[in-house]
């Protein structure tokens, strides 16, 4: 199971772009990269998933370099409501995949 | 209506009591999970079930047991509650054939306080 490493915390200000990088050096060929967002006292919710290159949706973008040993979640023009914990998960979806959440990255957006 | 529901939402109990936390889902997913979250920590997996006949221990199963009564229901029991089981408990479901792949859907959580 690929282990992930991400910063424990980050601070930003409203309107800025935030990039959170996750390292997963032993990612396997069939592994996907998935990011979740968790607000206080709520369960995590899916943000974005990717396998390679770039994925974009209405919430965020996910950049994955060719070697796939890291990935970067990009949140454009954050607002106070983006204050949350962000988790990076890596695994071979389906089959015997067991989702493993680490401590995530606590993002605080300041006015 | 919420796809994944948990009851109760809050519970206060005393040391030594047996309690049950219930989870129901209307998503039709075979896979269900129980996690606990402590302040400042991530989610830790307690038990998971890939289908009605499949139950597996997670990383912190000691002191807990589960029952998968049906595809839609997955209950977590604390046989004899202790104070360090005070935490926020989440139930989740997933579909290995869905898109995006294996996305988890979480319930609203149950806040448990053991005195």
PDB file of C-alpha atoms in Angstrom:
ATOM      1  CA  UNK A   1       0.000   0.000   0.000  1.00  0.00           C
ATOM      2  CA  UNK A   2       1.467   3.300  -1.071  1.00  0.00           C
ATOM      3  CA  UNK A   3       2.294   5.594   1.843  1.00  0.00           C
ATOM      4  CA  UNK A   4       1.522   9.274   1.478  1.00  0.00           C
ATOM      5  CA  UNK A   5       3.176  12.300   3.030  1.00  0.00           C
ATOM      6  CA  UNK A   6       1.615  15.742   3.073  1.00  0.00           C
ATOM      7  CA  UNK A   7       2.166  18.899   5.124  1.00  0.00           C
ATOM      8  CA  UNK A   8       0.441  18.944   8.475  1.00  0.00           C
ATOM      9  CA  UNK A   9      -0.858  22.466   8.077  1.00  0.00           C
ATOM     10  CA  UNK A  10      -0.972  25.437   5.734  1.00  0.00           C
ATOM     11  CA  UNK A  11      -2.157  29.003   5.973  1.00  0.00           C
ATOM     12  CA  UNK A  12      -3.468  31.205   3.221  1.00  0.00           C
ATOM     13  CA  UNK A  13      -5.533  34.313   2.613  1.00  0.00           C
ATOM     14  CA  UNK A  14      -8.760  34.834   0.791  1.00  0.00           C
ATOM     15  CA  UNK A  15      -8.347  35.128  -2.953  1.00  0.00           C
ATOM     16  CA  UNK A  16      -5.027  33.326  -3.112  1.00  0.00           C
ATOM     17  CA  UNK A  17      -4.327  30.080  -4.909  1.00  0.00           C
ATOM     18  CA  UNK A  18      -3.404  27.212  -2.598  1.00  0.00           C
ATOM     19  CA  UNK A  19      -1.330  24.231  -3.652  1.00  0.00           C
ATOM     20  CA  UNK A  20      -1.086  21.196  -1.394  1.00  0.00           C
ATOM     21  CA  UNK A  21       1.468  18.601  -2.400  1.00  0.00           C
ATOM     22  CA  UNK A  22       1.322  14.941  -1.489  1.00  0.00           C
ATOM     23  CA  UNK A  23       4.295  12.595  -1.833  1.00  0.00           C
ATOM     24  CA  UNK A  24       3.705   8.950  -2.699  1.00  0.00           C
ATOM     25  CA  UNK A  25       7.065   7.569  -3.751  1.00  0.00           C
ATOM     26  CA  UNK A  26       6.017   3.919  -3.877  1.00  0.00           C
ATOM     27  CA  UNK A  27       2.844   4.389  -5.883  1.00  0.00           C
ATOM     28  CA  UNK A  28       1.962   1.295  -7.899  1.00  0.00           C
ATOM     29  CA  UNK A  29       1.033   1.113 -11.561  1.00  0.00           C
ATOM     30  CA  UNK A  30      -2.673   0.562 -10.894  1.00  0.00           C
ATOM     31  CA  UNK A  31      -2.990   3.140  -8.120  1.00  0.00           C
ATOM     32  CA  UNK A  32      -5.237   6.163  -8.412  1.00  0.00           C
ATOM     33  CA  UNK A  33      -4.788   9.371  -6.419  1.00  0.00           C
ATOM     34  CA  UNK A  34      -7.830  10.679  -4.599  1.00  0.00           C
ATOM     35  CA  UNK A  35      -8.303  13.809  -2.527  1.00  0.00           C
ATOM     36  CA  UNK A  36     -10.944  14.394   0.131  1.00  0.00           C
ATOM     37  CA  UNK A  37     -12.006  17.512   2.023  1.00  0.00           C
ATOM     38  CA  UNK A  38     -13.272  17.479   5.595  1.00  0.00           C
ATOM     39  CA  UNK A  39     -14.965  20.349   7.377  1.00  0.00           C
ATOM     40  CA  UNK A  40     -15.080  20.369  11.190  1.00  0.00           C
ATOM     41  CA  UNK A  41     -17.487  17.805  12.624  1.00  0.00           C
ATOM     42  CA  UNK A  42     -18.400  16.478   9.180  1.00  0.00           C
ATOM     43  CA  UNK A  43     -17.357  13.408   7.284  1.00  0.00           C
ATOM     44  CA  UNK A  44     -14.823  13.754   4.474  1.00  0.00           C
ATOM     45  CA  UNK A  45     -16.171  14.340   1.008  1.00  0.00           C
ATOM     46  CA  UNK A  46     -14.595  13.498  -2.332  1.00  0.00           C
ATOM     47  CA  UNK A  47     -12.958  16.391  -4.178  1.00  0.00           C
ATOM     48  CA  UNK A  48     -11.033  14.987  -7.093  1.00  0.00           C
ATOM     49  CA  UNK A  49      -9.346  11.873  -8.428  1.00  0.00           C
ATOM     50  CA  UNK A  50      -6.700  11.323 -11.039  1.00  0.00           C
ATOM     51  CA  UNK A  51      -4.250   8.847 -12.504  1.00  0.00           C
ATOM     52  CA  UNK A  52      -1.845  11.016 -14.492  1.00  0.00           C
ATOM     53  CA  UNK A  53      -1.337  14.509 -15.925  1.00  0.00           C
ATOM     54  CA  UNK A  54      -4.005  17.023 -14.971  1.00  0.00           C
ATOM     55  CA  UNK A  55      -7.578  16.741 -13.845  1.00  0.00           C
ATOM     56  CA  UNK A  56      -9.855  19.703 -13.271  1.00  0.00           C
ATOM     57  CA  UNK A  57     -13.359  20.027 -11.933  1.00  0.00           C
ATOM     58  CA  UNK A  58     -15.491  22.806 -10.521  1.00  0.00           C
ATOM     59  CA  UNK A  59     -13.775  22.594  -7.140  1.00  0.00           C
ATOM     60  CA  UNK A  60     -10.083  22.004  -7.772  1.00  0.00           C
ATOM     61  CA  UNK A  61      -7.335  20.870 -10.082  1.00  0.00           C
ATOM     62  CA  UNK A  62      -5.033  17.925  -9.586  1.00  0.00           C
ATOM     63  CA  UNK A  63      -1.582  17.919 -11.113  1.00  0.00           C
ATOM     64  CA  UNK A  64       0.298  14.640 -11.406  1.00  0.00           C
ATOM     65  CA  UNK A  65       3.828  14.576 -12.876  1.00  0.00           C
ATOM     66  CA  UNK A  66       4.934  11.868 -15.248  1.00  0.00           C
ATOM     67  CA  UNK A  67       6.646   9.789 -12.542  1.00  0.00           C
ATOM     68  CA  UNK A  68       3.479   9.941 -10.408  1.00  0.00           C
ATOM     69  CA  UNK A  69       5.529  10.042  -7.206  1.00  0.00           C
ATOM     70  CA  UNK A  70       3.728  13.139  -6.051  1.00  0.00           C
ATOM     71  CA  UNK A  71       0.558  15.064  -6.751  1.00  0.00           C
ATOM     72  CA  UNK A  72      -0.585  18.608  -6.124  1.00  0.00           C
ATOM     73  CA  UNK A  73      -4.087  19.691  -5.257  1.00  0.00           C
ATOM     74  CA  UNK A  74      -4.694  23.234  -6.416  1.00  0.00           C
ATOM     75  CA  UNK A  75      -7.509  25.355  -5.009  1.00  0.00           C
ATOM     76  CA  UNK A  76      -7.998  28.556  -6.999  1.00  0.00           C
ATOM     77  CA  UNK A  77      -8.885  31.781  -5.194  1.00  0.00           C
ATOM     78  CA  UNK A  78      -9.692  30.285  -1.818  1.00  0.00           C
ATOM     79  CA  UNK A  79     -12.324  31.703   0.479  1.00  0.00           C
ATOM     80  CA  UNK A  80     -12.904  31.323   4.210  1.00  0.00           C
ATOM     81  CA  UNK A  81     -15.182  28.371   3.483  1.00  0.00           C
ATOM     82  CA  UNK A  82     -12.242  26.416   2.102  1.00  0.00           C
ATOM     83  CA  UNK A  83     -10.841  26.123   5.619  1.00  0.00           C
ATOM     84  CA  UNK A  84     -10.777  22.369   6.103  1.00  0.00           C
ATOM     85  CA  UNK A  85      -8.568  19.301   6.327  1.00  0.00           C
ATOM     86  CA  UNK A  86      -7.485  17.833   2.999  1.00  0.00           C
ATOM     87  CA  UNK A  87      -6.528  14.171   2.651  1.00  0.00           C
ATOM     88  CA  UNK A  88      -4.529  12.517  -0.095  1.00  0.00           C
ATOM     89  CA  UNK A  89      -5.171   8.796  -0.649  1.00  0.00           C
ATOM     90  CA  UNK A  90      -3.424   6.455  -3.021  1.00  0.00           C
ATOM     91  CA  UNK A  91      -4.547   2.977  -3.907  1.00  0.00           C
ATOM     92  CA  UNK A  92      -5.629   0.446  -6.435  1.00  0.00           C
ATOM     93  CA  UNK A  93      -9.303   1.247  -6.482  1.00  0.00           C
ATOM     94  CA  UNK A  94     -11.609  -1.711  -6.345  1.00  0.00           C
ATOM     95  CA  UNK A  95     -10.472  -5.194  -5.531  1.00  0.00           C
ATOM     96  CA  UNK A  96      -9.090  -5.321  -2.025  1.00  0.00           C
ATOM     97  CA  UNK A  97      -8.444  -1.588  -1.736  1.00  0.00           C
ATOM     98  CA  UNK A  98      -8.699  -0.361   1.855  1.00  0.00           C
ATOM     99  CA  UNK A  99      -8.878   3.445   2.058  1.00  0.00           C
ATOM    100  CA  UNK A 100      -6.318   4.783   4.511  1.00  0.00           C
ATOM    101  CA  UNK A 101      -6.589   8.339   5.757  1.00  0.00           C
ATOM    102  CA  UNK A 102      -3.557   9.912   7.365  1.00  0.00           C
ATOM    103  CA  UNK A 103      -3.723  13.138   9.344  1.00  0.00           C
ATOM    104  CA  UNK A 104      -4.230  15.203   6.232  1.00  0.00           C
ATOM    105  CA  UNK A 105      -3.341  18.860   5.725  1.00  0.00           C
ATOM    106  CA  UNK A 106      -5.177  21.400   7.817  1.00  0.00           C
ATOM    107  CA  UNK A 107      -5.720  24.477   5.671  1.00  0.00           C
ATOM    108  CA  UNK A 108      -6.684  27.710   7.368  1.00  0.00           C
ATOM    109  CA  UNK A 109      -7.802  30.571   5.170  1.00  0.00           C
ATOM    110  CA  UNK A 110      -7.522  34.005   6.744  1.00  0.00           C
ATOM    111  CA  UNK A 111      -9.545  37.109   5.842  1.00  0.00           C
TER     112      UNK A 111
ATOM    113  CA  UNK B   1     -32.773  12.525   2.317  1.00  0.00           C
ATOM    114  CA  UNK B   2     -29.190  11.735   3.190  1.00  0.00           C
ATOM    115  CA  UNK B   3     -27.663   8.719   1.455  1.00  0.00           C
ATOM    116  CA  UNK B   4     -25.722   7.604   4.546  1.00  0.00           C
ATOM    117  CA  UNK B   5     -27.310   8.097   7.949  1.00  0.00           C
ATOM    118  CA  UNK B   6     -25.993   7.435  11.414  1.00  0.00           C
ATOM    119  CA  UNK B   7     -27.871   7.093  14.670  1.00  0.00           C
ATOM    120  CA  UNK B   8     -27.557   8.447  17.221  1.00  0.00           C
ATOM    121  CA  UNK B   9     -25.804  11.688  16.304  1.00  0.00           C
ATOM    122  CA  UNK B  10     -24.673  12.244  19.867  1.00  0.00           C
ATOM    123  CA  UNK B  11     -24.355   9.824  22.740  1.00  0.00           C
ATOM    124  CA  UNK B  12     -23.184  10.062  26.317  1.00  0.00           C
ATOM    125  CA  UNK B  13     -22.594   6.830  28.165  1.00  0.00           C
ATOM    126  CA  UNK B  14     -20.793   5.537  31.206  1.00  0.00           C
ATOM    127  CA  UNK B  15     -17.761   3.316  31.492  1.00  0.00           C
ATOM    128  CA  UNK B  16     -18.676  -0.340  31.198  1.00  0.00           C
ATOM    129  CA  UNK B  17     -21.910   0.163  29.296  1.00  0.00           C
ATOM    130  CA  UNK B  18     -22.588  -1.586  25.999  1.00  0.00           C
ATOM    131  CA  UNK B  19     -23.665   0.691  23.212  1.00  0.00           C
ATOM    132  CA  UNK B  20     -24.437   0.362  19.542  1.00  0.00           C
ATOM    133  CA  UNK B  21     -23.975   2.866  16.767  1.00  0.00           C
ATOM    134  CA  UNK B  22     -26.002   2.287  13.654  1.00  0.00           C
ATOM    135  CA  UNK B  23     -25.400   3.124  10.040  1.00  0.00           C
ATOM    136  CA  UNK B  24     -27.826   2.879   7.145  1.00  0.00           C
ATOM    137  CA  UNK B  25     -27.311   3.671   3.487  1.00  0.00           C
ATOM    138  CA  UNK B  26     -29.541   4.023   0.453  1.00  0.00           C
ATOM    139  CA  UNK B  27     -26.732   4.106  -2.104  1.00  0.00           C
ATOM    140  CA  UNK B  28     -26.883   0.391  -2.800  1.00  0.00           C
ATOM    141  CA  UNK B  29     -23.180  -0.019  -2.087  1.00  0.00           C
ATOM    142  CA  UNK B  30     -21.761  -3.341  -0.992  1.00  0.00           C
ATOM    143  CA  UNK B  31     -18.810  -1.887   0.905  1.00  0.00           C
ATOM    144  CA  UNK B  32     -19.188  -0.250   4.276  1.00  0.00           C
ATOM    145  CA  UNK B  33     -16.695   1.041   6.814  1.00  0.00           C
ATOM    146  CA  UNK B  34     -16.465   2.340  10.367  1.00  0.00           C
ATOM    147  CA  UNK B  35     -13.856   4.965  11.292  1.00  0.00           C
ATOM    148  CA  UNK B  36     -13.082   6.898  14.421  1.00  0.00           C
ATOM    149  CA  UNK B  37     -11.559  10.340  14.577  1.00  0.00           C
ATOM    150  CA  UNK B  38      -9.857  11.905  17.549  1.00  0.00           C
ATOM    151  CA  UNK B  39      -9.014  15.624  17.785  1.00  0.00           C
ATOM    152  CA  UNK B  40      -6.062  16.514  15.582  1.00  0.00           C
ATOM    153  CA  UNK B  41      -5.826  13.048  14.134  1.00  0.00           C
ATOM    154  CA  UNK B  42      -6.999  11.611  10.881  1.00  0.00           C
ATOM    155  CA  UNK B  43      -9.544   8.871  10.450  1.00  0.00           C
ATOM    156  CA  UNK B  44      -8.600   5.445  11.677  1.00  0.00           C
ATOM    157  CA  UNK B  45     -10.332   2.371  10.336  1.00  0.00           C
ATOM    158  CA  UNK B  46     -12.091   0.167  12.887  1.00  0.00           C
ATOM    159  CA  UNK B  47     -13.873  -2.435  10.748  1.00  0.00           C
ATOM    160  CA  UNK B  48     -14.899  -2.838   7.150  1.00  0.00           C
ATOM    161  CA  UNK B  49     -17.225  -5.072   5.193  1.00  0.00           C
ATOM    162  CA  UNK B  50     -17.032  -5.749   1.467  1.00  0.00           C
ATOM    163  CA  UNK B  51     -20.394  -7.493   1.417  1.00  0.00           C
ATOM    164  CA  UNK B  52     -22.972  -8.924   3.785  1.00  0.00           C
ATOM    165  CA  UNK B  53     -20.943 -12.062   4.444  1.00  0.00           C
ATOM    166  CA  UNK B  54     -17.599 -10.309   4.736  1.00  0.00           C
ATOM    167  CA  UNK B  55     -16.330  -8.631   7.916  1.00  0.00           C
ATOM    168  CA  UNK B  56     -12.737  -7.520   8.420  1.00  0.00           C
ATOM    169  CA  UNK B  57     -10.804  -5.866  11.210  1.00  0.00           C
ATOM    170  CA  UNK B  58      -9.190  -2.527  10.621  1.00  0.00           C
ATOM    171  CA  UNK B  59      -6.203  -1.033  12.379  1.00  0.00           C
ATOM    172  CA  UNK B  60      -7.961  -0.358  15.706  1.00  0.00           C
ATOM    173  CA  UNK B  61     -10.616  -3.055  16.167  1.00  0.00           C
ATOM    174  CA  UNK B  62      -9.863  -3.943  19.807  1.00  0.00           C
ATOM    175  CA  UNK B  63     -12.835  -3.141  22.023  1.00  0.00           C
ATOM    176  CA  UNK B  64     -15.249  -2.990  19.090  1.00  0.00           C
ATOM    177  CA  UNK B  65     -17.446  -5.412  17.196  1.00  0.00           C
ATOM    178  CA  UNK B  66     -19.672  -5.026  14.156  1.00  0.00           C
ATOM    179  CA  UNK B  67     -22.697  -6.574  12.547  1.00  0.00           C
ATOM    180  CA  UNK B  68     -23.713  -6.367   8.896  1.00  0.00           C
ATOM    181  CA  UNK B  69     -27.413  -7.044   9.096  1.00  0.00           C
ATOM    182  CA  UNK B  70     -28.097  -6.327   5.443  1.00  0.00           C
ATOM    183  CA  UNK B  71     -26.479  -4.617   2.506  1.00  0.00           C
ATOM    184  CA  UNK B  72     -27.836  -1.328   3.780  1.00  0.00           C
ATOM    185  CA  UNK B  73     -27.022  -1.668   7.476  1.00  0.00           C
ATOM    186  CA  UNK B  74     -23.735  -1.853   9.353  1.00  0.00           C
ATOM    187  CA  UNK B  75     -23.670  -1.496  13.141  1.00  0.00           C
ATOM    188  CA  UNK B  76     -20.754  -0.831  15.447  1.00  0.00           C
ATOM    189  CA  UNK B  77     -20.834  -2.005  19.067  1.00  0.00           C
ATOM    190  CA  UNK B  78     -18.723  -1.107  22.027  1.00  0.00           C
ATOM    191  CA  UNK B  79     -19.077  -4.111  24.301  1.00  0.00           C
ATOM    192  CA  UNK B  80     -17.832  -2.343  27.411  1.00  0.00           C
ATOM    193  CA  UNK B  81     -17.231   1.338  26.780  1.00  0.00           C
ATOM    194  CA  UNK B  82     -14.143   3.026  28.199  1.00  0.00           C
ATOM    195  CA  UNK B  83     -13.248   6.734  28.298  1.00  0.00           C
ATOM    196  CA  UNK B  84     -10.561   6.504  25.604  1.00  0.00           C
ATOM    197  CA  UNK B  85     -13.270   5.454  23.164  1.00  0.00           C
ATOM    198  CA  UNK B  86     -14.595   8.987  23.351  1.00  0.00           C
ATOM    199  CA  UNK B  87     -14.368  10.136  19.754  1.00  0.00           C
ATOM    200  CA  UNK B  88     -16.230  11.060  16.587  1.00  0.00           C
ATOM    201  CA  UNK B  89     -17.331   7.968  14.677  1.00  0.00           C
ATOM    202  CA  UNK B  90     -17.997   7.900  10.959  1.00  0.00           C
ATOM    203  CA  UNK B  91     -19.623   5.329   8.773  1.00  0.00           C
ATOM    204  CA  UNK B  92     -18.812   5.252   5.062  1.00  0.00           C
ATOM    205  CA  UNK B  93     -19.774   3.317   1.951  1.00  0.00           C
ATOM    206  CA  UNK B  94     -18.134   2.773  -1.403  1.00  0.00           C
ATOM    207  CA  UNK B  95     -18.731   1.076  -4.715  1.00  0.00           C
ATOM    208  CA  UNK B  96     -15.679  -0.590  -6.297  1.00  0.00           C
ATOM    209  CA  UNK B  97     -17.321  -0.405  -9.715  1.00  0.00           C
ATOM    210  CA  UNK B  98     -18.328   3.220  -9.499  1.00  0.00           C
ATOM    211  CA  UNK B  99     -16.820   6.308 -11.092  1.00  0.00           C
ATOM    212  CA  UNK B 100     -14.756   7.968  -9.736  1.00  0.00           C
ATOM    213  CA  UNK B 101     -13.221   4.750  -8.619  1.00  0.00           C
ATOM    214  CA  UNK B 102     -13.922   3.594  -5.089  1.00  0.00           C
ATOM    215  CA  UNK B 103     -15.118   6.975  -3.868  1.00  0.00           C
ATOM    216  CA  UNK B 104     -16.213   6.883  -0.266  1.00  0.00           C
ATOM    217  CA  UNK B 105     -19.414   8.493   0.952  1.00  0.00           C
ATOM    218  CA  UNK B 106     -19.539   9.402   4.616  1.00  0.00           C
ATOM    219  CA  UNK B 107     -22.329   9.728   7.113  1.00  0.00           C
ATOM    220  CA  UNK B 108     -22.684  12.799   9.343  1.00  0.00           C
ATOM    221  CA  UNK B 109     -20.891  11.166  12.260  1.00  0.00           C
ATOM    222  CA  UNK B 110     -21.759  10.141  15.801  1.00  0.00           C
ATOM    223  CA  UNK B 111     -20.136  12.039  18.643  1.00  0.00           C
ATOM    224  CA  UNK B 112     -19.592   9.654  21.558  1.00  0.00           C
ATOM    225  CA  UNK B 113     -18.618  10.660  25.083  1.00  0.00           C
ATOM    226  CA  UNK B 114     -17.742   7.937  27.577  1.00  0.00           C
ATOM    227  CA  UNK B 115     -17.693   9.125  31.170  1.00  0.00           C
TER     228      UNK B 115
END
